PDB file of C-alpha atoms in Angstrom:
ATOM      1  CA  MET A   1     -35.619 -37.930-100.257  1.00 68.00           C
ATOM      2  CA  THR A   2     -33.293 -38.605 -97.643  1.00 77.00           C
ATOM      3  CA  ALA A   3     -32.421 -35.898 -94.915  1.00 69.00           C
ATOM      4  CA  ARG A   4     -29.039 -35.442 -96.668  1.00 73.00           C
ATOM      5  CA  GLY A   5     -30.554 -34.462 -99.767  1.00 76.00           C
ATOM      6  CA  ARG A   6     -32.980 -32.146 -98.240  1.00 75.00           C
ATOM      7  CA  ILE A   7     -30.050 -30.044 -96.300  1.00 72.00           C
ATOM      8  CA  GLU A   8     -28.242 -29.886 -99.749  1.00 78.00           C
ATOM      9  CA  ILE A   9     -31.240 -28.492-101.218  1.00 79.00           C
ATOM     10  CA  MET A  10     -31.791 -25.941 -98.402  1.00 75.00           C
ATOM     11  CA  LYS A  11     -27.963 -25.052 -98.809  1.00 76.00           C
ATOM     12  CA  ALA A  12     -28.473 -24.651-102.634  1.00 79.00           C
ATOM     13  CA  GLN A  13     -31.555 -22.453-101.992  1.00 78.00           C
ATOM     14  CA  ALA A  14     -29.635 -20.394 -99.112  1.00 74.00           C
ATOM     15  CA  ALA A  15     -26.710 -19.818-101.427  1.00 75.00           C
ATOM     16  CA  GLN A  16     -28.863 -18.435-104.335  1.00 78.00           C
ATOM     17  CA  THR A  17     -31.034 -16.300-102.087  1.00 74.00           C
ATOM     18  CA  ALA A  18     -28.005 -14.696-100.541  1.00 70.00           C
ATOM     19  CA  ARG A  19     -26.409 -14.147-104.022  1.00 74.00           C
ATOM     20  CA  SER A  20     -29.640 -12.380-104.878  1.00 75.00           C
ATOM     21  CA  ILE A  21     -29.690 -10.221-101.704  1.00 67.00           C
ATOM     22  CA  VAL A  22     -26.096  -9.038-102.163  1.00 65.00           C
ATOM     23  CA  ALA A  23     -26.787  -8.212-105.821  1.00 73.00           C
ATOM     24  CA  GLU A  24     -30.017  -6.229-105.279  1.00 72.00           C
ATOM     25  CA  PRO A  25     -30.485  -5.794-101.684  1.00 64.00           C
ATOM     26  CA  ALA A  26     -33.303  -2.913-102.219  1.00 62.00           C
ATOM     27  CA  LYS A  27     -35.689  -5.571-103.581  1.00 65.00           C
ATOM     28  CA  HIS A  28     -35.376  -7.528-100.300  1.00 58.00           C
ATOM     29  CA  ILE A  29     -36.509  -4.441 -98.013  1.00 59.00           C
ATOM     30  CA  ILE A  30     -40.245  -4.499 -97.161  1.00 57.00           C
ATOM     31  CA  PRO A  31     -41.575  -1.020 -96.650  1.00 58.00           C
ATOM     32  CA  VAL A  32     -43.956  -1.205 -93.592  1.00 54.00           C
ATOM     33  CA  GLU A  33     -45.924   1.706 -92.047  1.00 58.00           C
ATOM     34  CA  PRO A  34     -44.561   3.056 -88.850  1.00 59.00           C
ATOM     35  CA  ALA A  35     -46.693   1.906 -86.193  1.00 56.00           C
ATOM     36  CA  LYS A  36     -48.762   4.500 -83.915  1.00 60.00           C
ATOM     37  CA  PRO A  37     -47.470   5.232 -80.784  1.00 58.00           C
ATOM     38  CA  VAL A  38     -49.287   3.397 -77.784  1.00 52.00           C
ATOM     39  CA  ASN A  39     -49.901   4.984 -74.625  1.00 54.00           C
ATOM     40  CA  PHE A  40     -49.420   2.541 -71.605  1.00 47.00           C
ATOM     41  CA  ARG A  41     -51.351   3.210 -68.293  1.00 49.00           C
ATOM     42  CA  MET A  42     -50.745   1.238 -65.261  1.00 45.00           C
ATOM     43  CA  ASN A  43     -54.398   1.230 -64.291  1.00 45.00           C
ATOM     44  CA  PRO A  44     -55.466  -2.467 -63.058  1.00 47.00           C
ATOM     45  CA  THR A  45     -59.316  -1.400 -63.087  1.00 48.00           C
ATOM     46  CA  SER A  46     -58.900  -0.496 -66.749  1.00 49.00           C
ATOM     47  CA  LYS A  47     -61.636  -2.723 -68.817  1.00 52.00           C
ATOM     48  CA  ARG A  48     -59.323  -2.340 -71.704  1.00 53.00           C
ATOM     49  CA  ARG A  49     -57.416  -5.576 -72.994  1.00 52.00           C
ATOM     50  CA  ALA A  50     -53.766  -5.654 -72.010  1.00 49.00           C
ATOM     51  CA  PHE A  51     -51.398  -4.537 -74.986  1.00 48.00           C
ATOM     52  CA  GLY A  52     -50.026  -7.999 -76.609  1.00 49.00           C
ATOM     53  CA  GLN A  53     -52.873 -10.150 -75.026  1.00 53.00           C
ATOM     54  CA  PRO A  54     -53.923 -12.864 -77.325  1.00 56.00           C
ATOM     55  CA  GLY A  55     -55.971 -11.495 -80.083  1.00 57.00           C
ATOM     56  CA  VAL A  56     -54.569  -8.151 -80.118  1.00 53.00           C
ATOM     57  CA  GLU A  57     -52.120  -7.439 -82.808  1.00 56.00           C
ATOM     58  CA  PRO A  58     -48.576  -7.152 -81.509  1.00 52.00           C
ATOM     59  CA  ARG A  59     -46.659  -3.793 -82.404  1.00 54.00           C
ATOM     60  CA  TRP A  60     -43.485  -2.236 -82.258  1.00 51.00           C
ATOM     61  CA  THR A  61     -43.175   1.628 -81.530  1.00 50.00           C
ATOM     62  CA  HIS A  62     -40.450   3.810 -82.779  1.00 47.00           C
ATOM     63  CA  GLY A  63     -37.826   5.706 -80.746  1.00 47.00           C
ATOM     64  CA  ASP A  64     -36.807   8.953 -81.064  1.00 46.00           C
ATOM     65  CA  LYS A  65     -34.517   7.866 -84.305  1.00 45.00           C
ATOM     66  CA  ASP A  66     -36.517   6.490 -86.912  1.00 47.00           C
ATOM     67  CA  GLY A  67     -35.990   2.731 -87.349  1.00 44.00           C
ATOM     68  CA  VAL A  68     -32.691   2.298 -85.286  1.00 44.00           C
ATOM     69  CA  GLY A  69     -33.105  -0.677 -83.048  1.00 43.00           C
ATOM     70  CA  THR A  70     -36.329  -1.754 -84.356  1.00 46.00           C
ATOM     71  CA  ALA A  71     -37.186  -4.392 -87.318  1.00 46.00           C
ATOM     72  CA  TYR A  72     -40.488  -2.531 -87.995  1.00 47.00           C
ATOM     73  CA  ALA A  73     -39.222   0.492 -90.075  1.00 49.00           C
ATOM     74  CA  ALA A  74     -38.092   0.132 -93.640  1.00 49.00           C
ATOM     75  CA  SER A  75     -34.847   2.280 -92.877  1.00 50.00           C
ATOM     76  CA  SER A  76     -33.654  -0.459 -90.379  1.00 51.00           C
ATOM     77  CA  ARG A  77     -30.864  -2.665 -91.539  1.00 52.00           C
ATOM     78  CA  ILE A  78     -30.255  -4.480 -88.363  1.00 54.00           C
ATOM     79  CA  TRP A  79     -32.479  -7.420 -89.352  1.00 54.00           C
ATOM     80  CA  PHE A  80     -31.007  -7.379 -92.779  1.00 58.00           C
ATOM     81  CA  THR A  81     -27.573  -7.912 -91.733  1.00 64.00           C
ATOM     82  CA  PRO A  82     -27.976 -10.975 -89.767  1.00 71.00           C
ATOM     83  CA  TYR A  83     -30.209 -12.628 -92.182  1.00 69.00           C
ATOM     84  CA  VAL A  84     -27.449 -12.481 -94.857  1.00 73.00           C
ATOM     85  CA  LYS A  85     -24.902 -13.609 -92.383  1.00 77.00           C
ATOM     86  CA  LEU A  86     -27.218 -16.743 -91.655  1.00 79.00           C
ATOM     87  CA  LEU A  87     -27.807 -17.611 -95.334  1.00 77.00           C
ATOM     88  CA  ARG A  88     -24.134 -17.179 -96.023  1.00 79.00           C
ATOM     89  CA  SER A  89     -23.291 -19.652 -92.956  1.00 83.00           C
ATOM     90  CA  VAL A  90     -25.702 -22.352 -93.928  1.00 81.00           C
ATOM     91  CA  SER A  91     -24.305 -21.735 -97.823  1.00 80.00           C
ATOM     92  CA  ASP A  92     -20.677 -22.396 -96.836  1.00 82.00           C
ATOM     93  CA  GLY A  93     -21.275 -24.872 -94.016  1.00 82.00           C
ATOM     94  CA  ARG A  94     -19.503 -22.713 -91.221  1.00 81.00           C
ATOM     95  CA  VAL A  95     -20.064 -19.422 -89.362  1.00 82.00           C
ATOM     96  CA  ILE A  96     -18.911 -16.684 -91.564  1.00 81.00           C
ATOM     97  CA  ASP A  97     -17.838 -14.389 -89.018  1.00 82.00           C
ATOM     98  CA  LEU A  98     -16.373 -16.699 -86.451  1.00 83.00           C
ATOM     99  CA  ILE A  99     -13.088 -15.688 -84.949  1.00 84.00           C
ATOM    100  CA  PRO A 100     -10.880 -18.788 -84.561  1.00 83.00           C
ATOM    101  CA  GLU A 101      -9.056 -17.201 -81.476  1.00 81.00           C
ATOM    102  CA  VAL A 102     -12.355 -16.496 -79.552  1.00 82.00           C
ATOM    103  CA  ALA A 103     -13.681 -19.877 -80.303  1.00 80.00           C
ATOM    104  CA  GLY A 104     -10.647 -21.563 -79.239  1.00 77.00           C
ATOM    105  CA  ARG A 105     -11.023 -19.850 -75.731  1.00 74.00           C
ATOM    106  CA  TYR A 106     -14.384 -21.341 -75.356  1.00 76.00           C
ATOM    107  CA  LEU A 107     -14.670 -24.373 -77.346  1.00 76.00           C
ATOM    108  CA  GLY A 108     -10.771 -25.612 -77.344  1.00 69.00           C
ATOM    109  CA  ASP A 109      -9.065 -28.319 -75.227  1.00 66.00           C
ATOM    110  CA  HIS A 110      -8.732 -26.855 -71.519  1.00 61.00           C
ATOM    111  CA  LYS A 111      -7.187 -29.737 -70.174  1.00 64.00           C
ATOM    112  CA  GLY A 112      -3.881 -28.167 -69.695  1.00 60.00           C
ATOM    113  CA  LEU A 113      -5.082 -25.144 -67.893  1.00 66.00           C
ATOM    114  CA  GLU A 114      -5.001 -24.533 -64.516  1.00 73.00           C
ATOM    115  CA  GLN A 115      -8.341 -24.368 -62.703  1.00 88.00           C
ATOM    116  CA  PHE A 116      -8.721 -22.310 -59.547  1.00 91.00           C
ATOM    117  CA  GLU A 117     -11.182 -21.851 -56.568  1.00 95.00           C
ATOM    118  CA  ILE A 118     -11.035 -18.629 -54.913  1.00 94.00           C
ATOM    119  CA  TRP A 119     -11.934 -18.084 -51.407  1.00 97.00           C
ATOM    120  CA  LYS A 120     -12.104 -14.472 -50.091  1.00 95.00           C
ATOM    121  CA  PHE A 121     -13.971 -12.714 -46.887  1.00 95.00           C
ATOM    122  CA  ASN A 122     -17.035 -11.830 -49.041  1.00 94.00           C
ATOM    123  CA  ARG A 123     -16.787 -15.248 -50.914  1.00 92.00           C
ATOM    124  CA  GLN A 124     -16.305 -17.953 -48.687  1.00 95.00           C
ATOM    125  CA  ASN A 125     -16.550 -21.022 -50.779  1.00 91.00           C
ATOM    126  CA  ARG A 126     -17.447 -24.038 -48.925  1.00 93.00           C
ATOM    127  CA  SER A 127     -15.613 -26.932 -51.103  1.00 95.00           C
ATOM    128  CA  VAL A 128     -13.098 -27.302 -53.771  1.00 96.00           C
ATOM    129  CA  LYS A 129     -12.727 -30.225 -56.379  1.00 94.00           C
ATOM    130  CA  LYS A 130      -9.737 -32.260 -56.602  1.00 94.00           C
ATOM    131  CA  GLY A 131      -7.476 -31.313 -59.076  1.00 91.00           C
ATOM    132  CA  PHE A 132      -8.036 -27.354 -58.519  1.00 94.00           C
ATOM    133  CA  THR A 133      -6.008 -24.896 -56.859  1.00 95.00           C
ATOM    134  CA  LEU A 134      -7.287 -23.198 -53.847  1.00 96.00           C
ATOM    135  CA  ARG A 135      -6.542 -19.512 -53.813  1.00 96.00           C
ATOM    136  CA  ILE A 136      -7.005 -18.079 -50.449  1.00 96.00           C
ATOM    137  CA  GLN A 137      -7.343 -14.192 -51.206  1.00 95.00           C
ATOM    138  CA  ALA A 138      -7.439 -11.042 -48.767  1.00 96.00           C
ATOM    139  CA  ALA A 139      -6.864  -7.123 -49.101  1.00 93.00           C
ATOM    140  CA  ALA A 140      -3.799  -6.985 -46.963  1.00 94.00           C
ATOM    141  CA  ALA A 141      -0.486  -8.996 -46.389  1.00 95.00           C
ATOM    142  CA  PHE A 142      -0.976 -12.161 -44.420  1.00 97.00           C
ATOM    143  CA  CYS A 143       0.682 -15.347 -43.554  1.00 97.00           C
ATOM    144  CA  LEU A 144      -1.395 -18.525 -44.015  1.00 98.00           C
ATOM    145  CA  HIS A 145      -1.475 -20.995 -40.902  1.00 98.00           C
ATOM    146  CA  TRP A 146      -3.047 -23.929 -42.852  1.00 98.00           C
ATOM    147  CA  SER A 147      -3.485 -27.904 -42.916  1.00 97.00           C
ATOM    148  CA  ALA A 148      -4.435 -30.292 -45.098  1.00 97.00           C
ATOM    149  CA  ASN A 149      -4.774 -33.233 -42.662  1.00 96.00           C
ATOM    150  CA  GLU A 150      -7.094 -31.633 -39.910  1.00 95.00           C
ATOM    151  CA  TRP A 151      -4.372 -30.023 -38.160  1.00 96.00           C
ATOM    152  CA  THR A 152      -1.993 -33.001 -37.616  1.00 96.00           C
ATOM    153  CA  THR A 153       0.661 -31.128 -39.338  1.00 96.00           C
ATOM    154  CA  VAL A 154       0.686 -27.280 -40.198  1.00 96.00           C
ATOM    155  CA  GLU A 155       2.377 -25.146 -42.772  1.00 96.00           C
ATOM    156  CA  ASP A 156       2.729 -21.095 -42.638  1.00 97.00           C
ATOM    157  CA  THR A 157       2.910 -19.628 -46.267  1.00 97.00           C
ATOM    158  CA  PRO A 158       3.612 -15.809 -46.981  1.00 97.00           C
ATOM    159  CA  SER A 159       0.937 -14.433 -49.107  1.00 96.00           C
ATOM    160  CA  LEU A 160       2.263 -13.024 -52.696  1.00 94.00           C
ATOM    161  CA  ALA A 161       0.963  -9.561 -54.006  1.00 88.00           C
ATOM    162  CA  PRO A 162       0.427  -9.190 -57.865  1.00 80.00           C
ATOM    163  CA  VAL A 163       0.050  -5.985 -59.457  1.00 73.00           C
ATOM    164  CA  LEU A 164      -3.918  -6.086 -59.055  1.00 80.00           C
ATOM    165  CA  GLY A 165      -3.756  -5.233 -55.232  1.00 82.00           C
ATOM    166  CA  PHE A 166      -4.564  -8.010 -53.576  1.00 91.00           C
ATOM    167  CA  HIS A 167      -2.682 -10.694 -51.626  1.00 95.00           C
ATOM    168  CA  PHE A 168      -2.991 -14.418 -51.991  1.00 96.00           C
ATOM    169  CA  VAL A 169      -1.806 -17.949 -51.273  1.00 96.00           C
ATOM    170  CA  ASP A 170      -2.160 -20.789 -53.705  1.00 96.00           C
ATOM    171  CA  ILE A 171      -2.847 -24.333 -52.123  1.00 97.00           C
ATOM    172  CA  PRO A 172      -2.820 -27.431 -55.028  1.00 96.00           C
ATOM    173  CA  ILE A 173      -5.393 -29.833 -54.446  1.00 96.00           C
ATOM    174  CA  SER A 174      -4.521 -33.264 -55.123  1.00 94.00           C
ATOM    175  CA  ASP A 175      -6.551 -35.961 -56.465  1.00 93.00           C
ATOM    176  CA  ILE A 176      -5.916 -38.169 -53.160  1.00 95.00           C
ATOM    177  CA  GLN A 177      -6.759 -35.269 -50.616  1.00 95.00           C
ATOM    178  CA  ARG A 178      -9.983 -36.058 -48.780  1.00 95.00           C
ATOM    179  CA  ALA A 179      -9.800 -34.036 -45.367  1.00 96.00           C
ATOM    180  CA  PRO A 180     -10.863 -30.333 -45.614  1.00 97.00           C
ATOM    181  CA  ILE A 181      -8.279 -27.836 -46.039  1.00 98.00           C
ATOM    182  CA  GLY A 182      -8.322 -25.761 -42.708  1.00 97.00           C
ATOM    183  CA  PHE A 183      -6.591 -22.492 -42.345  1.00 98.00           C
ATOM    184  CA  THR A 184      -6.250 -19.055 -40.432  1.00 97.00           C
ATOM    185  CA  PHE A 185      -4.844 -15.843 -40.738  1.00 98.00           C
ATOM    186  CA  PHE A 186      -1.806 -13.988 -39.374  1.00 98.00           C
ATOM    187  CA  TRP A 187      -1.988 -10.353 -40.514  1.00 97.00           C
ATOM    188  CA  THR A 188       1.821  -9.170 -40.760  1.00 95.00           C
ATOM    189  CA  ALA A 189       1.247  -5.592 -40.895  1.00 94.00           C
ATOM    190  CA  GLU A 190      -0.751  -5.565 -37.491  1.00 96.00           C
ATOM    191  CA  ASN A 191       1.141  -8.130 -35.981  1.00 96.00           C
ATOM    192  CA  ARG A 192      -2.103 -10.166 -34.948  1.00 96.00           C
ATOM    193  CA  TRP A 193      -3.969 -13.361 -35.582  1.00 97.00           C
ATOM    194  CA  GLU A 194      -7.537 -13.487 -37.077  1.00 96.00           C
ATOM    195  CA  GLY A 195      -8.529 -15.550 -34.191  1.00 94.00           C
ATOM    196  CA  ARG A 196     -10.822 -17.827 -36.181  1.00 95.00           C
ATOM    197  CA  ASP A 197     -10.397 -20.832 -38.202  1.00 96.00           C
ATOM    198  CA  TYR A 198     -11.818 -21.297 -41.762  1.00 97.00           C
ATOM    199  CA  ALA A 199     -12.318 -24.709 -43.607  1.00 97.00           C
ATOM    200  CA  VAL A 200     -13.081 -25.538 -47.120  1.00 97.00           C
ATOM    201  CA  ALA A 201     -14.077 -29.180 -48.034  1.00 97.00           C
ATOM    202  CA  VAL A 202     -12.574 -31.304 -50.796  1.00 96.00           C
ATOM    203  CA  GLU A 203     -15.031 -32.721 -53.109  1.00 93.00           C
TER     204      GLU A 203
END
């Protein structure tokens, strides 16, 4: 039998099982006796075998609410729901509860989206990739004194302030950029220079 044939048989079996579970769910719940609480003792000198050690039966203990959050109690439905979803997804050949908008956000084409590398005083990135936008960000208004050719020429760009409360300057990094981006700050409210230069390499 080919692999495709085996897959078709598995899908048919999954669909049959899913229909059976939906029709009579009570028959598929296996009653299990609750586990006895285990007292854990942090005693390195104890001669007893560790809980969960190979050869010791693993157990799940109950919380204050019977069966909530565990697969041990018969009253728990948490394990049951994902199992039915899995069977239905295999049967249909697609994820049953997939949200297209969310899937598109992570699996879609991101070529048209602008990509940023953010530099700020508590996260001073050392490099930025070509094609990205380098965003210089600070908590107060500033004028960015910067150069893309090792200070041969310079530009002064006032910061923008969005509603989120921080101030920033965006520097697009072209595909032919090689020299690092050098910059310093002139703090407009205080009328003073930062007194130090910074640099971000271009990869």
